[in-house]
Amino acid sequence: MNLTTKSASRAALVTATVTVSLSASLILASSASAATTLGAAAAQTGRYFGAAVSAGKLGDSTYTTVLNREFTSVTAENEMKWDATEPNRGQFNHTSGERVLAQAASTGKQVRGHALLWHQQQPGWAQRLSGSDLRQAAINHVTRVATHYRGKIHSWDVVNEAFADGGGGGRRDSNLQRTGNDWIEAAFRAARAADPNAKLCYNDYNTDGVNAKSTGIYAMVRDFKARNVPIDCVGFQSHLTNSVPSDYQANLQRFAALGVDVQITELDISGANQTAVYGSVTRSCLAVPRCTGITVWGIRDTDSWRTGQNPLLFDGNGNKKPAYTAVLDALNAGGTTTTTTTTTTTTTTGPAPSTCTASASVNSWTGGFTATVKVTAGSTALRGWRVTTSLPPGTTVTNAWSADRSGDSGTVTWTDVDHNGSVAAGRSAEFGFLGTGSVADLAPTCAGS
Ligand code: 9MR
């Protein structure tokens, strides 16, 4: 419970910082706050849950009802691909992509951009190019499309499916590959320059376990990180049939250990074991701190590119399938949440005292945790805030968002960033971080300005 004590010295014209209360409560997420939608359940673990969406279906109310209720992220299934966005060289068409984007933005969803360069779904004019002309056209395409959507895309699939199937672990032959092996890094550099805040992903299929193809991609990502080629994430499409490789989680984990986020980007699962495999894939993502979200490749079975295989979470009428329940239950069991609340009051001789409280929600699994920290202004608006957390020995912050931090371990001070320093009276701002190790209580304290 929160204790709030008025400071007796509040009216005094002295500068003082008084910590007035400290309290802690432990809440088990599974018993206290089981969420009833995929998006809400995933959000409790610090993740998004998304779906591939077609602009042409946004007029279907069954479709949009499920979309709006369940999902917190959207991928345009075809509308941001090269053939759709640059049908003629140098002439861009973003009409359909913008429809998907607008629907997502109006309902508070984030957007995965898919896909800037791919050997398929190239416009005819690009298919007929080669060599330096194609390279120039491809990089121009990346620049122009990423610039158009700058600031609106959470993650871009910069390059899609560039590795070959089979045993070699090498690149797939394509017109793009024939422009030179460095085409992928050139694309990532162009995308970073065009939209510095988007996460830049490499995306592929048949990479769902430790195999020659995923190992080839792993080597590329390791090389990119070593040479500072900008790459932030790897997408695992996960088009599965009846089972998932036993080393699925280990494979996600080895990529995460390279310092990139991992995302499950096009999940669909056919076969008699569908329900169990959906649960298993979900748990694998939850077990990997840097697995930041799951996207299913369509909403209803009738929306799937896998005609007749019924690989999705909703039937043709938009009803929840057993696989839906398996995913929701797995998300809701995602970990133990510890909530700690600390109140600090700052009294100054300045214009008006600014008070704030901070509470932390921690989601833990073996070896790691996600923390979400909520900063709430008291009766006076905040112009900025500073939160201090205590991390126990053996824990390290590996990734954070929406706050600057003083270090990665021990006592860490977090300060507001541009967009979340101003908090109106009684309103809240949030930031979060991922860490390795085990945390029971972050004991956050807040100071306002
Ligand atoms: O689902 C997409 C389908 O509507 C398109 O006709 C097809 C064109 O190749 O692409 C499908 O989506 C693919 C995605 O863009 C990349 N990974 C494989 C997906 C299924 O083919």
Tab-separated table of C-alpha atoms and ligand atoms in Angstrom, residues 77-78 81 114 118 120-121 160-161 203 237 239 266 297 305, ligand 1:
chain	number	residue	atom	x	y	z
A	77	GLU	CA	1.022	-7.659	-45.893
A	78	ASN	CA	1.854	-6.328	-49.375
A	81	LYS	CA	6.698	-3.790	-50.998
A	114	HIS	CA	7.732	-4.770	-44.800
A	118	TRP	CA	13.327	-8.515	-51.648
A	120	GLN	CA	10.226	-11.151	-55.062
A	121	GLN	CA	7.507	-8.603	-55.744
A	160	ASN	CA	13.882	-9.943	-46.822
A	161	GLU	CA	14.864	-13.551	-47.613
A	203	ASN	CA	13.900	-11.030	-42.070
A	237	GLN	CA	9.063	-15.574	-40.095
A	239	HIS	CA	5.757	-20.333	-41.151
A	266	GLU	CA	5.051	-13.924	-39.890
A	297	TRP	CA	0.584	-13.476	-40.773
A	305	TRP	CA	-1.881	-16.889	-47.863
B	1	9MR	O1	1.048	-12.942	-47.731
B	1	9MR	C1	1.658	-12.388	-48.876
B	1	9MR	C2	0.830	-12.693	-50.114
B	1	9MR	O2	-0.397	-11.988	-50.039
B	1	9MR	C3	1.585	-12.298	-51.351
B	1	9MR	O3	0.870	-12.724	-52.499
B	1	9MR	C4	2.972	-12.913	-51.333
B	1	9MR	C5	3.744	-12.482	-52.544
B	1	9MR	O4	4.912	-13.127	-52.677
B	1	9MR	O5	3.667	-12.523	-50.172
B	1	9MR	C6	3.055	-12.973	-49.023
B	1	9MR	O6	3.792	-12.631	-47.868
B	1	9MR	C7	5.110	-13.165	-47.824
B	1	9MR	C8	5.971	-12.159	-47.112
B	1	9MR	O7	5.891	-10.918	-47.768
B	1	9MR	C9	7.420	-12.630	-47.020
B	1	9MR	N1	7.505	-13.939	-46.428
B	1	9MR	C10	6.638	-14.941	-46.995
B	1	9MR	C11	5.198	-14.473	-47.018
B	1	9MR	C12	4.285	-15.548	-47.536
B	1	9MR	O8	4.558	-15.831	-48.855
